[in-house]
Amino acid sequence: MRKFAAMKTIRIIHEKCLRCGACARECPQNVLIQSTEKSVPAVEQPDNCIDCGHCAALCPSGALEHSAFPQENVCEVREDLRPTPESLLELMRSRRSNRSITSRPVPENVINDVLEAARYAPTAENSRRVHVSVIRESSDIQGIEDATMRFFLRLARILLHPIVKPFTKLFLTDLYKQAPALEVFRKRWEAGERPSVCNANVVLAFSAPKGYDFGWQDCNLAYQNASLMAEAHGISQIYLGFVQTACKLFGQRRTAELLHLPQGHRLYAIMALGVPALKYHRYTRR
Ligand SMILES: Cc1cc2nc3c(=O)[nH]c(=O)nc-3n(C[C@H](O)[C@H](O)[C@H](O)COP(=O)(O)O)c2cc1C
């Protein structure tokens, strides 16, 4: 049987509308039009609506009914729970990539809050195509670690070969400078640690559909929301650029397997999460 997409309905209840025009002024798609001051806005071409929810969130009298936002999904803002500028800045100043992670599991409620925070990041045209894969099986995390380490050690064998080394030093200076750090990683990896993923108990992979133009931006904005939430819970979060670089060269299929990406998705950011072993008592000015 052929399926039809659910029709979008946006309705303004005339008796409740204060005619303030806020919904029309803010609608980014011009779906709501207030033709004259103090008139009830009209709904035009509702199919152009991008479901951003600004109209429902702005309406001071609850006069706007939107099929994408049933009443139970339109929530009052708790002003008393919003952070002060000082407390938010303090969180940002004291946030660190805390790489000393214990083997204790990251509590479930923290993972849920981190994912919820990621969901609330802005996305281009409200397209909300970011997917966050949650990897917490130890064997899966070990798979990511092993693939990354083997990749970089193979690369180092080539780039640091006595014949190639002078060229690496000259033309791939940044990579060359990483050689001593890689050696430290190798020793730790051989001793059973997971240095590439900072010994994380949970790895989050942020991905978006391959052909989507704003994958980088959307995924990294979601990442930032998620990382601040982890920080607010006192949980370590580290951006795994090392793993991401390896994934770029593994190719799409291998990356998708390792990081549990949905079909047709591309990887744009990876986060390690874990219970910290150390506490930062100070921040350094930037
Ligand atoms: C794109 C990107 C990639 C990163 N990759 C790694 C990584 O692979 N491993 C790691 O331990 N830290 C990684 N980091 C963390 C940075 O090293 C860290 O943010 C920087 O040194 C500043 O420290 P802070 O985050 O504590 O302020 C990465 C950060 C970014 C933004």
PDB file of C-alpha atoms and ligand atoms in Angstrom:
ATOM      1  CA  MET A   1       0.000   0.000   0.000  1.00  0.00           C
ATOM      2  CA  ARG A   2       1.279   3.489  -0.838  1.00  0.00           C
ATOM      3  CA  LYS A   3       2.151   5.624   2.153  1.00  0.00           C
ATOM      4  CA  PHE A   4       1.461   9.335   2.351  1.00  0.00           C
ATOM      5  CA  ALA A   5       3.539  11.704   4.471  1.00  0.00           C
ATOM      6  CA  ALA A   6       1.533  13.040   7.393  1.00  0.00           C
ATOM      7  CA  MET A   7       0.064  16.455   6.521  1.00  0.00           C
ATOM      8  CA  LYS A   8       1.519  19.328   8.465  1.00  0.00           C
ATOM      9  CA  THR A   9      -1.052  21.463  10.225  1.00  0.00           C
ATOM     10  CA  ILE A  10      -0.454  24.825  11.849  1.00  0.00           C
ATOM     11  CA  ARG A  11      -3.435  26.536  13.385  1.00  0.00           C
ATOM     12  CA  ILE A  12      -3.874  29.747  15.322  1.00  0.00           C
ATOM     13  CA  ILE A  13      -6.776  29.799  17.751  1.00  0.00           C
ATOM     14  CA  HIS A  14      -8.265  33.256  17.173  1.00  0.00           C
ATOM     15  CA  GLU A  15      -9.812  33.544  20.629  1.00  0.00           C
ATOM     16  CA  LYS A  16      -6.429  32.949  22.319  1.00  0.00           C
ATOM     17  CA  CYS A  17      -4.233  34.977  19.933  1.00  0.00           C
ATOM     18  CA  LEU A  18      -2.943  38.276  21.381  1.00  0.00           C
ATOM     19  CA  ARG A  19      -2.128  39.514  17.839  1.00  0.00           C
ATOM     20  CA  CYS A  20       1.393  40.438  18.940  1.00  0.00           C
ATOM     21  CA  GLY A  21       2.829  39.128  15.666  1.00  0.00           C
ATOM     22  CA  ALA A  22       5.864  37.514  17.326  1.00  0.00           C
ATOM     23  CA  CYS A  23       5.353  34.205  15.490  1.00  0.00           C
ATOM     24  CA  ALA A  24       5.148  35.955  12.101  1.00  0.00           C
ATOM     25  CA  ARG A  25       8.136  38.174  12.788  1.00  0.00           C
ATOM     26  CA  GLU A  26      10.351  35.233  13.722  1.00  0.00           C
ATOM     27  CA  CYS A  27       9.154  32.564  11.275  1.00  0.00           C
ATOM     28  CA  PRO A  28      12.288  31.976   9.132  1.00  0.00           C
ATOM     29  CA  GLN A  29      10.219  30.503   6.302  1.00  0.00           C
ATOM     30  CA  ASN A  30       7.477  33.157   6.106  1.00  0.00           C
ATOM     31  CA  VAL A  31       4.848  30.557   6.713  1.00  0.00           C
ATOM     32  CA  LEU A  32       3.132  32.839   9.226  1.00  0.00           C
ATOM     33  CA  ILE A  33       2.119  36.204   7.830  1.00  0.00           C
ATOM     34  CA  GLN A  34       0.660  39.085   9.801  1.00  0.00           C
ATOM     35  CA  SER A  35      -0.826  41.292   7.097  1.00  0.00           C
ATOM     36  CA  THR A  36      -1.745  44.245   9.317  1.00  0.00           C
ATOM     37  CA  GLU A  37      -0.745  45.270  12.808  1.00  0.00           C
ATOM     38  CA  LYS A  38      -2.973  43.593  15.387  1.00  0.00           C
ATOM     39  CA  SER A  39      -4.350  41.026  12.928  1.00  0.00           C
ATOM     40  CA  VAL A  40      -4.252  37.294  13.633  1.00  0.00           C
ATOM     41  CA  PRO A  41      -1.378  35.885  11.555  1.00  0.00           C
ATOM     42  CA  ALA A  42      -2.378  33.733   8.607  1.00  0.00           C
ATOM     43  CA  VAL A  43      -0.783  30.384   7.811  1.00  0.00           C
ATOM     44  CA  GLU A  44       0.496  30.188   4.239  1.00  0.00           C
ATOM     45  CA  GLN A  45       2.133  27.180   2.576  1.00  0.00           C
ATOM     46  CA  PRO A  46       2.625  25.149   5.765  1.00  0.00           C
ATOM     47  CA  ASP A  47       4.631  22.585   3.811  1.00  0.00           C
ATOM     48  CA  ASN A  48       7.486  25.122   3.675  1.00  0.00           C
ATOM     49  CA  CYS A  49       7.717  24.939   7.469  1.00  0.00           C
ATOM     50  CA  ILE A  50      11.029  23.458   8.716  1.00  0.00           C
ATOM     51  CA  ASP A  51       9.645  22.486  12.149  1.00  0.00           C
ATOM     52  CA  CYS A  52      12.052  24.766  14.015  1.00  0.00           C
ATOM     53  CA  GLY A  53       9.371  25.376  16.643  1.00  0.00           C
ATOM     54  CA  HIS A  54      10.102  29.088  17.085  1.00  0.00           C
ATOM     55  CA  CYS A  55       6.424  29.976  16.613  1.00  0.00           C
ATOM     56  CA  ALA A  56       5.171  27.565  19.275  1.00  0.00           C
ATOM     57  CA  ALA A  57       7.968  28.568  21.654  1.00  0.00           C
ATOM     58  CA  LEU A  58       7.368  32.300  21.185  1.00  0.00           C
ATOM     59  CA  CYS A  59       3.577  32.437  21.437  1.00  0.00           C
ATOM     60  CA  PRO A  60       2.851  34.000  24.839  1.00  0.00           C
ATOM     61  CA  SER A  61      -0.746  32.722  25.036  1.00  0.00           C
ATOM     62  CA  GLY A  62      -0.468  29.164  23.673  1.00  0.00           C
ATOM     63  CA  ALA A  63      -2.643  30.147  20.699  1.00  0.00           C
ATOM     64  CA  LEU A  64      -0.518  28.314  18.146  1.00  0.00           C
ATOM     65  CA  GLU A  65      -1.127  24.640  17.458  1.00  0.00           C
ATOM     66  CA  HIS A  66       1.490  22.860  15.366  1.00  0.00           C
ATOM     67  CA  SER A  67       1.217  19.208  14.408  1.00  0.00           C
ATOM     68  CA  ALA A  68       4.983  18.742  14.945  1.00  0.00           C
ATOM     69  CA  PHE A  69       4.716  20.052  18.505  1.00  0.00           C
ATOM     70  CA  PRO A  70       1.804  18.621  20.475  1.00  0.00           C
ATOM     71  CA  GLN A  71       1.101  20.506  23.712  1.00  0.00           C
ATOM     72  CA  GLU A  72       3.165  18.082  25.834  1.00  0.00           C
ATOM     73  CA  ASN A  73       6.229  18.955  23.713  1.00  0.00           C
ATOM     74  CA  VAL A  74       5.920  22.703  24.260  1.00  0.00           C
ATOM     75  CA  CYS A  75       7.632  23.369  27.587  1.00  0.00           C
ATOM     76  CA  GLU A  76       7.867  26.452  29.784  1.00  0.00           C
ATOM     77  CA  VAL A  77      11.404  27.834  30.106  1.00  0.00           C
ATOM     78  CA  ARG A  78      12.625  27.418  33.703  1.00  0.00           C
ATOM     79  CA  GLU A  79      14.398  30.755  34.193  1.00  0.00           C
ATOM     80  CA  ASP A  80      15.521  29.597  37.651  1.00  0.00           C
ATOM     81  CA  LEU A  81      17.489  26.717  36.076  1.00  0.00           C
ATOM     82  CA  ARG A  82      19.353  28.723  33.460  1.00  0.00           C
ATOM     83  CA  PRO A  83      23.057  29.208  34.275  1.00  0.00           C
ATOM     84  CA  THR A  84      24.240  32.708  35.007  1.00  0.00           C
ATOM     85  CA  PRO A  85      26.794  34.170  32.582  1.00  0.00           C
ATOM     86  CA  GLU A  86      29.362  33.762  35.384  1.00  0.00           C
ATOM     87  CA  SER A  87      28.582  30.093  35.985  1.00  0.00           C
ATOM     88  CA  LEU A  88      28.555  29.284  32.268  1.00  0.00           C
ATOM     89  CA  LEU A  89      31.855  31.059  31.720  1.00  0.00           C
ATOM     90  CA  GLU A  90      33.351  29.245  34.705  1.00  0.00           C
ATOM     91  CA  LEU A  91      32.287  25.910  33.192  1.00  0.00           C
ATOM     92  CA  MET A  92      33.879  26.852  29.873  1.00  0.00           C
ATOM     93  CA  ARG A  93      37.065  28.130  31.487  1.00  0.00           C
ATOM     94  CA  SER A  94      37.508  25.059  33.638  1.00  0.00           C
ATOM     95  CA  ARG A  95      36.580  22.530  30.925  1.00  0.00           C
ATOM     96  CA  ARG A  96      39.615  20.428  30.022  1.00  0.00           C
ATOM     97  CA  SER A  97      40.383  17.404  27.914  1.00  0.00           C
ATOM     98  CA  ASN A  98      40.895  15.312  31.022  1.00  0.00           C
ATOM     99  CA  ARG A  99      42.678  12.232  29.703  1.00  0.00           C
ATOM    100  CA  SER A 100      43.127  10.355  32.976  1.00  0.00           C
ATOM    101  CA  ILE A 101      40.131   8.061  32.937  1.00  0.00           C
ATOM    102  CA  THR A 102      39.279   5.333  35.454  1.00  0.00           C
ATOM    103  CA  SER A 103      37.688   1.991  34.625  1.00  0.00           C
ATOM    104  CA  ARG A 104      34.455   3.024  36.389  1.00  0.00           C
ATOM    105  CA  PRO A 105      31.460   3.078  34.023  1.00  0.00           C
ATOM    106  CA  VAL A 106      29.950   6.381  32.941  1.00  0.00           C
ATOM    107  CA  PRO A 107      26.518   6.556  34.649  1.00  0.00           C
ATOM    108  CA  GLU A 108      23.545   5.973  32.358  1.00  0.00           C
ATOM    109  CA  ASN A 109      21.880   9.275  33.291  1.00  0.00           C
ATOM    110  CA  VAL A 110      25.015  11.147  32.195  1.00  0.00           C
ATOM    111  CA  ILE A 111      25.012   9.449  28.790  1.00  0.00           C
ATOM    112  CA  ASN A 112      21.324  10.328  28.416  1.00  0.00           C
ATOM    113  CA  ASP A 113      21.930  13.982  29.329  1.00  0.00           C
ATOM    114  CA  VAL A 114      24.896  14.176  26.953  1.00  0.00           C
ATOM    115  CA  LEU A 115      22.737  12.850  24.107  1.00  0.00           C
ATOM    116  CA  GLU A 116      19.902  15.193  25.043  1.00  0.00           C
ATOM    117  CA  ALA A 117      22.326  18.147  24.968  1.00  0.00           C
ATOM    118  CA  ALA A 118      23.557  17.072  21.514  1.00  0.00           C
ATOM    119  CA  ARG A 119      19.951  16.966  20.274  1.00  0.00           C
ATOM    120  CA  TYR A 120      19.442  20.627  21.182  1.00  0.00           C
ATOM    121  CA  ALA A 121      22.317  21.975  19.084  1.00  0.00           C
ATOM    122  CA  PRO A 122      21.313  24.071  16.081  1.00  0.00           C
ATOM    123  CA  THR A 123      21.406  22.437  12.644  1.00  0.00           C
ATOM    124  CA  ALA A 124      21.338  24.032   9.193  1.00  0.00           C
ATOM    125  CA  GLU A 125      17.710  24.630   8.174  1.00  0.00           C
ATOM    126  CA  ASN A 126      16.752  22.649  11.259  1.00  0.00           C
ATOM    127  CA  SER A 127      17.473  19.513   9.231  1.00  0.00           C
ATOM    128  CA  ARG A 128      18.567  17.583  12.357  1.00  0.00           C
ATOM    129  CA  ARG A 129      20.395  14.859  10.523  1.00  0.00           C
ATOM    130  CA  VAL A 130      23.099  14.322  13.121  1.00  0.00           C
ATOM    131  CA  HIS A 131      23.296  10.789  14.451  1.00  0.00           C
ATOM    132  CA  VAL A 132      25.241   9.917  17.583  1.00  0.00           C
ATOM    133  CA  SER A 133      26.380   6.289  17.838  1.00  0.00           C
ATOM    134  CA  VAL A 134      27.049   5.173  21.401  1.00  0.00           C
ATOM    135  CA  ILE A 135      29.824   2.582  21.601  1.00  0.00           C
ATOM    136  CA  ARG A 136      30.308   1.058  25.035  1.00  0.00           C
ATOM    137  CA  GLU A 137      31.131  -2.622  24.494  1.00  0.00           C
ATOM    138  CA  SER A 138      34.721  -3.058  25.619  1.00  0.00           C
ATOM    139  CA  SER A 139      35.513  -5.288  22.612  1.00  0.00           C
ATOM    140  CA  ASP A 140      34.188  -2.614  20.204  1.00  0.00           C
ATOM    141  CA  ILE A 141      36.303   0.096  21.843  1.00  0.00           C
ATOM    142  CA  GLN A 142      39.301  -2.223  21.707  1.00  0.00           C
ATOM    143  CA  GLY A 143      38.592  -2.669  17.968  1.00  0.00           C
ATOM    144  CA  ILE A 144      38.765   1.106  17.439  1.00  0.00           C
ATOM    145  CA  GLU A 145      41.968   1.312  19.461  1.00  0.00           C
ATOM    146  CA  ASP A 146      43.695  -1.559  17.653  1.00  0.00           C
ATOM    147  CA  ALA A 147      42.732  -0.345  14.185  1.00  0.00           C
ATOM    148  CA  THR A 148      43.999   3.173  14.961  1.00  0.00           C
ATOM    149  CA  MET A 149      47.287   2.068  16.504  1.00  0.00           C
ATOM    150  CA  ARG A 150      48.042  -0.450  13.749  1.00  0.00           C
ATOM    151  CA  PHE A 151      47.316   2.207  11.148  1.00  0.00           C
ATOM    152  CA  PHE A 152      49.624   4.832  12.676  1.00  0.00           C
ATOM    153  CA  LEU A 153      52.415   2.366  13.417  1.00  0.00           C
ATOM    154  CA  ARG A 154      52.335   1.184   9.795  1.00  0.00           C
ATOM    155  CA  LEU A 155      52.372   4.797   8.611  1.00  0.00           C
ATOM    156  CA  ALA A 156      55.286   5.604  10.944  1.00  0.00           C
ATOM    157  CA  ARG A 157      57.267   2.635   9.623  1.00  0.00           C
ATOM    158  CA  ILE A 158      57.033   4.160   6.143  1.00  0.00           C
ATOM    159  CA  LEU A 159      57.469   7.849   7.025  1.00  0.00           C
ATOM    160  CA  LEU A 160      60.293   7.277   9.502  1.00  0.00           C
ATOM    161  CA  HIS A 161      62.225   4.851   7.300  1.00  0.00           C
ATOM    162  CA  PRO A 162      65.813   6.208   7.095  1.00  0.00           C
ATOM    163  CA  ILE A 163      65.423   6.957   3.369  1.00  0.00           C
ATOM    164  CA  VAL A 164      62.058   8.711   3.704  1.00  0.00           C
ATOM    165  CA  LYS A 165      62.667  10.411   7.078  1.00  0.00           C
ATOM    166  CA  PRO A 166      64.425  13.566   5.751  1.00  0.00           C
ATOM    167  CA  PHE A 167      61.468  14.205   3.420  1.00  0.00           C
ATOM    168  CA  THR A 168      58.982  13.607   6.220  1.00  0.00           C
ATOM    169  CA  LYS A 169      60.869  16.093   8.389  1.00  0.00           C
ATOM    170  CA  LEU A 170      60.857  18.667   5.616  1.00  0.00           C
ATOM    171  CA  PHE A 171      57.397  18.262   4.116  1.00  0.00           C
ATOM    172  CA  LEU A 172      55.284  16.659   6.848  1.00  0.00           C
ATOM    173  CA  THR A 173      56.656  18.656   9.764  1.00  0.00           C
ATOM    174  CA  ASP A 174      53.556  18.357  11.986  1.00  0.00           C
ATOM    175  CA  LEU A 175      53.433  14.611  11.512  1.00  0.00           C
ATOM    176  CA  TYR A 176      57.162  14.307  12.100  1.00  0.00           C
ATOM    177  CA  LYS A 177      56.845  16.134  15.415  1.00  0.00           C
ATOM    178  CA  GLN A 178      54.288  13.536  16.563  1.00  0.00           C
ATOM    179  CA  ALA A 179      56.773  10.646  16.275  1.00  0.00           C
ATOM    180  CA  PRO A 180      57.914  10.685  19.956  1.00  0.00           C
ATOM    181  CA  ALA A 181      54.271  10.843  21.130  1.00  0.00           C
ATOM    182  CA  LEU A 182      53.439   7.865  18.916  1.00  0.00           C
ATOM    183  CA  GLU A 183      56.286   5.927  20.484  1.00  0.00           C
ATOM    184  CA  VAL A 184      54.792   6.584  23.936  1.00  0.00           C
ATOM    185  CA  PHE A 185      51.385   5.465  22.619  1.00  0.00           C
ATOM    186  CA  ARG A 186      52.940   2.281  21.197  1.00  0.00           C
ATOM    187  CA  LYS A 187      54.426   1.325  24.566  1.00  0.00           C
ATOM    188  CA  ARG A 188      51.162   1.981  26.386  1.00  0.00           C
ATOM    189  CA  TRP A 189      49.175   0.065  23.771  1.00  0.00           C
ATOM    190  CA  GLU A 190      51.508  -2.919  23.994  1.00  0.00           C
ATOM    191  CA  ALA A 191      51.075  -2.828  27.777  1.00  0.00           C
ATOM    192  CA  GLY A 192      47.306  -3.239  27.312  1.00  0.00           C
ATOM    193  CA  GLU A 193      46.182   0.402  27.571  1.00  0.00           C
ATOM    194  CA  ARG A 194      44.041   2.210  25.027  1.00  0.00           C
ATOM    195  CA  PRO A 195      45.875   5.483  24.418  1.00  0.00           C
ATOM    196  CA  SER A 196      44.130   6.477  21.148  1.00  0.00           C
ATOM    197  CA  VAL A 197      40.753   6.517  22.862  1.00  0.00           C
ATOM    198  CA  CYS A 198      42.176   7.779  26.193  1.00  0.00           C
ATOM    199  CA  ASN A 199      41.016   4.548  27.903  1.00  0.00           C
ATOM    200  CA  ALA A 200      37.402   5.679  27.442  1.00  0.00           C
ATOM    201  CA  ASN A 201      34.507   3.529  28.620  1.00  0.00           C
ATOM    202  CA  VAL A 202      32.176   5.148  26.117  1.00  0.00           C
ATOM    203  CA  VAL A 203      32.893   6.489  22.634  1.00  0.00           C
ATOM    204  CA  LEU A 204      30.390   8.726  20.830  1.00  0.00           C
ATOM    205  CA  ALA A 205      30.574   8.986  17.037  1.00  0.00           C
ATOM    206  CA  PHE A 206      28.849  11.994  15.450  1.00  0.00           C
ATOM    207  CA  SER A 207      27.795  11.385  11.856  1.00  0.00           C
ATOM    208  CA  ALA A 208      25.491  12.785   9.179  1.00  0.00           C
ATOM    209  CA  PRO A 209      24.316  11.567   5.749  1.00  0.00           C
ATOM    210  CA  LYS A 210      27.090  11.545   3.143  1.00  0.00           C
ATOM    211  CA  GLY A 211      25.689  14.060   0.671  1.00  0.00           C
ATOM    212  CA  TYR A 212      24.573  16.554   3.312  1.00  0.00           C
ATOM    213  CA  ASP A 213      26.436  19.884   3.004  1.00  0.00           C
ATOM    214  CA  PHE A 214      26.496  20.890   6.672  1.00  0.00           C
ATOM    215  CA  GLY A 215      27.611  17.612   8.243  1.00  0.00           C
ATOM    216  CA  TRP A 216      30.810  19.083   9.677  1.00  0.00           C
ATOM    217  CA  GLN A 217      29.116  22.076  11.178  1.00  0.00           C
ATOM    218  CA  ASP A 218      26.077  20.308  12.599  1.00  0.00           C
ATOM    219  CA  CYS A 219      28.045  17.416  14.079  1.00  0.00           C
ATOM    220  CA  ASN A 220      30.608  19.649  15.739  1.00  0.00           C
ATOM    221  CA  LEU A 221      27.978  21.956  17.194  1.00  0.00           C
ATOM    222  CA  ALA A 222      26.258  18.860  18.608  1.00  0.00           C
ATOM    223  CA  TYR A 223      29.637  17.737  19.886  1.00  0.00           C
ATOM    224  CA  GLN A 224      30.194  21.010  21.723  1.00  0.00           C
ATOM    225  CA  ASN A 225      26.786  20.873  23.422  1.00  0.00           C
ATOM    226  CA  ALA A 226      27.466  17.273  24.417  1.00  0.00           C
ATOM    227  CA  SER A 227      30.935  18.045  25.739  1.00  0.00           C
ATOM    228  CA  LEU A 228      29.713  20.872  27.955  1.00  0.00           C
ATOM    229  CA  MET A 229      27.038  18.604  29.383  1.00  0.00           C
ATOM    230  CA  ALA A 230      29.639  15.909  30.156  1.00  0.00           C
ATOM    231  CA  GLU A 231      31.721  18.576  31.826  1.00  0.00           C
ATOM    232  CA  ALA A 232      28.756  19.792  33.884  1.00  0.00           C
ATOM    233  CA  HIS A 233      28.405  16.216  35.193  1.00  0.00           C
ATOM    234  CA  GLY A 234      32.115  16.082  36.046  1.00  0.00           C
ATOM    235  CA  ILE A 235      32.720  13.460  33.350  1.00  0.00           C
ATOM    236  CA  SER A 236      35.829  13.539  31.153  1.00  0.00           C
ATOM    237  CA  GLN A 237      35.348  14.193  27.471  1.00  0.00           C
ATOM    238  CA  ILE A 238      38.105  14.229  24.872  1.00  0.00           C
ATOM    239  CA  TYR A 239      37.913  14.940  21.139  1.00  0.00           C
ATOM    240  CA  LEU A 240      39.408  11.890  19.381  1.00  0.00           C
ATOM    241  CA  GLY A 241      41.083  13.543  16.405  1.00  0.00           C
ATOM    242  CA  PHE A 242      43.738  10.820  16.315  1.00  0.00           C
ATOM    243  CA  VAL A 243      41.118   8.139  15.698  1.00  0.00           C
ATOM    244  CA  GLN A 244      39.297  10.418  13.270  1.00  0.00           C
ATOM    245  CA  THR A 245      42.431  10.906  11.148  1.00  0.00           C
ATOM    246  CA  ALA A 246      42.898   7.155  10.947  1.00  0.00           C
ATOM    247  CA  CYS A 247      39.236   6.715   9.991  1.00  0.00           C
ATOM    248  CA  LYS A 248      39.605   9.199   7.147  1.00  0.00           C
ATOM    249  CA  LEU A 249      42.132   6.855   5.612  1.00  0.00           C
ATOM    250  CA  PHE A 250      40.349   3.590   6.504  1.00  0.00           C
ATOM    251  CA  GLY A 251      37.584   4.458   4.076  1.00  0.00           C
ATOM    252  CA  GLN A 252      33.864   4.667   4.525  1.00  0.00           C
ATOM    253  CA  ARG A 253      32.920   1.018   5.058  1.00  0.00           C
ATOM    254  CA  ARG A 254      35.577   0.217   7.663  1.00  0.00           C
ATOM    255  CA  THR A 255      34.821   3.431   9.567  1.00  0.00           C
ATOM    256  CA  ALA A 256      31.099   2.669   9.547  1.00  0.00           C
ATOM    257  CA  GLU A 257      31.756  -0.810  10.942  1.00  0.00           C
ATOM    258  CA  LEU A 258      34.147   0.344  13.649  1.00  0.00           C
ATOM    259  CA  LEU A 259      32.008   3.244  14.818  1.00  0.00           C
ATOM    260  CA  HIS A 260      28.553   1.763  14.233  1.00  0.00           C
ATOM    261  CA  LEU A 261      27.475   4.479  11.818  1.00  0.00           C
ATOM    262  CA  PRO A 262      24.054   4.268  10.172  1.00  0.00           C
ATOM    263  CA  GLN A 263      24.123   3.283   6.506  1.00  0.00           C
ATOM    264  CA  GLY A 264      25.202   6.113   4.200  1.00  0.00           C
ATOM    265  CA  HIS A 265      26.544   8.256   7.039  1.00  0.00           C
ATOM    266  CA  ARG A 266      29.901  10.016   7.199  1.00  0.00           C
ATOM    267  CA  LEU A 267      31.890  10.485  10.401  1.00  0.00           C
ATOM    268  CA  TYR A 268      32.453  14.099  11.540  1.00  0.00           C
ATOM    269  CA  ALA A 269      33.520  13.955  15.204  1.00  0.00           C
ATOM    270  CA  ILE A 270      34.371  11.409  17.902  1.00  0.00           C
ATOM    271  CA  MET A 271      34.202  11.901  21.666  1.00  0.00           C
ATOM    272  CA  ALA A 272      35.690   9.806  24.446  1.00  0.00           C
ATOM    273  CA  LEU A 273      33.824   9.744  27.755  1.00  0.00           C
ATOM    274  CA  GLY A 274      34.969   8.430  31.106  1.00  0.00           C
ATOM    275  CA  VAL A 275      35.009   8.948  34.849  1.00  0.00           C
ATOM    276  CA  PRO A 276      38.069  11.115  35.568  1.00  0.00           C
ATOM    277  CA  ALA A 277      40.892   9.957  37.807  1.00  0.00           C
ATOM    278  CA  LEU A 278      42.266  13.450  38.334  1.00  0.00           C
ATOM    279  CA  LYS A 279      40.687  16.787  39.195  1.00  0.00           C
ATOM    280  CA  TYR A 280      41.805  20.093  37.704  1.00  0.00           C
ATOM    281  CA  HIS A 281      41.880  22.585  40.555  1.00  0.00           C
ATOM    282  CA  ARG A 282      42.849  25.581  38.452  1.00  0.00           C
ATOM    283  CA  TYR A 283      42.426  26.881  34.984  1.00  0.00           C
ATOM    284  CA  THR A 284      45.103  28.663  33.015  1.00  0.00           C
ATOM    285  CA  ARG A 285      44.219  31.931  31.326  1.00  0.00           C
ATOM    286  CA  ARG A 286      43.925  32.028  27.532  1.00  0.00           C
TER     287      ARG A 286
HETATM  288  C1  LIG B   1      39.835  18.567  16.439  1.00  0.00           C
HETATM  289  C2  LIG B   1      40.476  18.126  17.721  1.00  0.00           C
HETATM  290  C3  LIG B   1      41.139  16.916  17.759  1.00  0.00           C
HETATM  291  C4  LIG B   1      41.708  16.462  18.954  1.00  0.00           C
HETATM  292  N1  LIG B   1      42.267  15.224  19.009  1.00  0.00           N
HETATM  293  C5  LIG B   1      42.737  14.724  20.186  1.00  0.00           C
HETATM  294  C6  LIG B   1      43.208  13.383  20.286  1.00  0.00           C
HETATM  295  O1  LIG B   1      43.207  12.614  19.334  1.00  0.00           O
HETATM  296  N2  LIG B   1      43.667  12.956  21.503  1.00  0.00           N
HETATM  297  C7  LIG B   1      43.672  13.762  22.589  1.00  0.00           C
HETATM  298  O2  LIG B   1      44.098  13.317  23.653  1.00  0.00           O
HETATM  299  N3  LIG B   1      43.228  15.037  22.527  1.00  0.00           N
HETATM  300  C8  LIG B   1      42.727  15.537  21.358  1.00  0.00           C
HETATM  301  N4  LIG B   1      42.207  16.810  21.279  1.00  0.00           N
HETATM  302  C9  LIG B   1      42.224  17.656  22.476  1.00  0.00           C
HETATM  303  C10 LIG B   1      43.208  18.796  22.343  1.00  0.00           C
HETATM  304  O3  LIG B   1      44.516  18.312  22.412  1.00  0.00           O
HETATM  305  C11 LIG B   1      42.894  19.791  23.467  1.00  0.00           C
HETATM  306  O4  LIG B   1      41.610  20.335  23.252  1.00  0.00           O
HETATM  307  C12 LIG B   1      43.897  20.928  23.537  1.00  0.00           C
HETATM  308  O5  LIG B   1      45.160  20.443  23.856  1.00  0.00           O
HETATM  309  C13 LIG B   1      43.498  21.971  24.585  1.00  0.00           C
HETATM  310  O6  LIG B   1      43.271  21.369  25.845  1.00  0.00           O
HETATM  311  P1  LIG B   1      41.855  21.439  26.575  1.00  0.00           P
HETATM  312  O7  LIG B   1      40.823  20.758  25.712  1.00  0.00           O
HETATM  313  O8  LIG B   1      42.044  20.758  27.890  1.00  0.00           O
HETATM  314  O9  LIG B   1      41.498  22.881  26.741  1.00  0.00           O
HETATM  315  C14 LIG B   1      41.630  17.276  20.106  1.00  0.00           C
HETATM  316  C15 LIG B   1      40.964  18.494  20.054  1.00  0.00           C
HETATM  317  C16 LIG B   1      40.375  18.910  18.884  1.00  0.00           C
HETATM  318  C17 LIG B   1      39.608  20.201  18.868  1.00  0.00           C
END
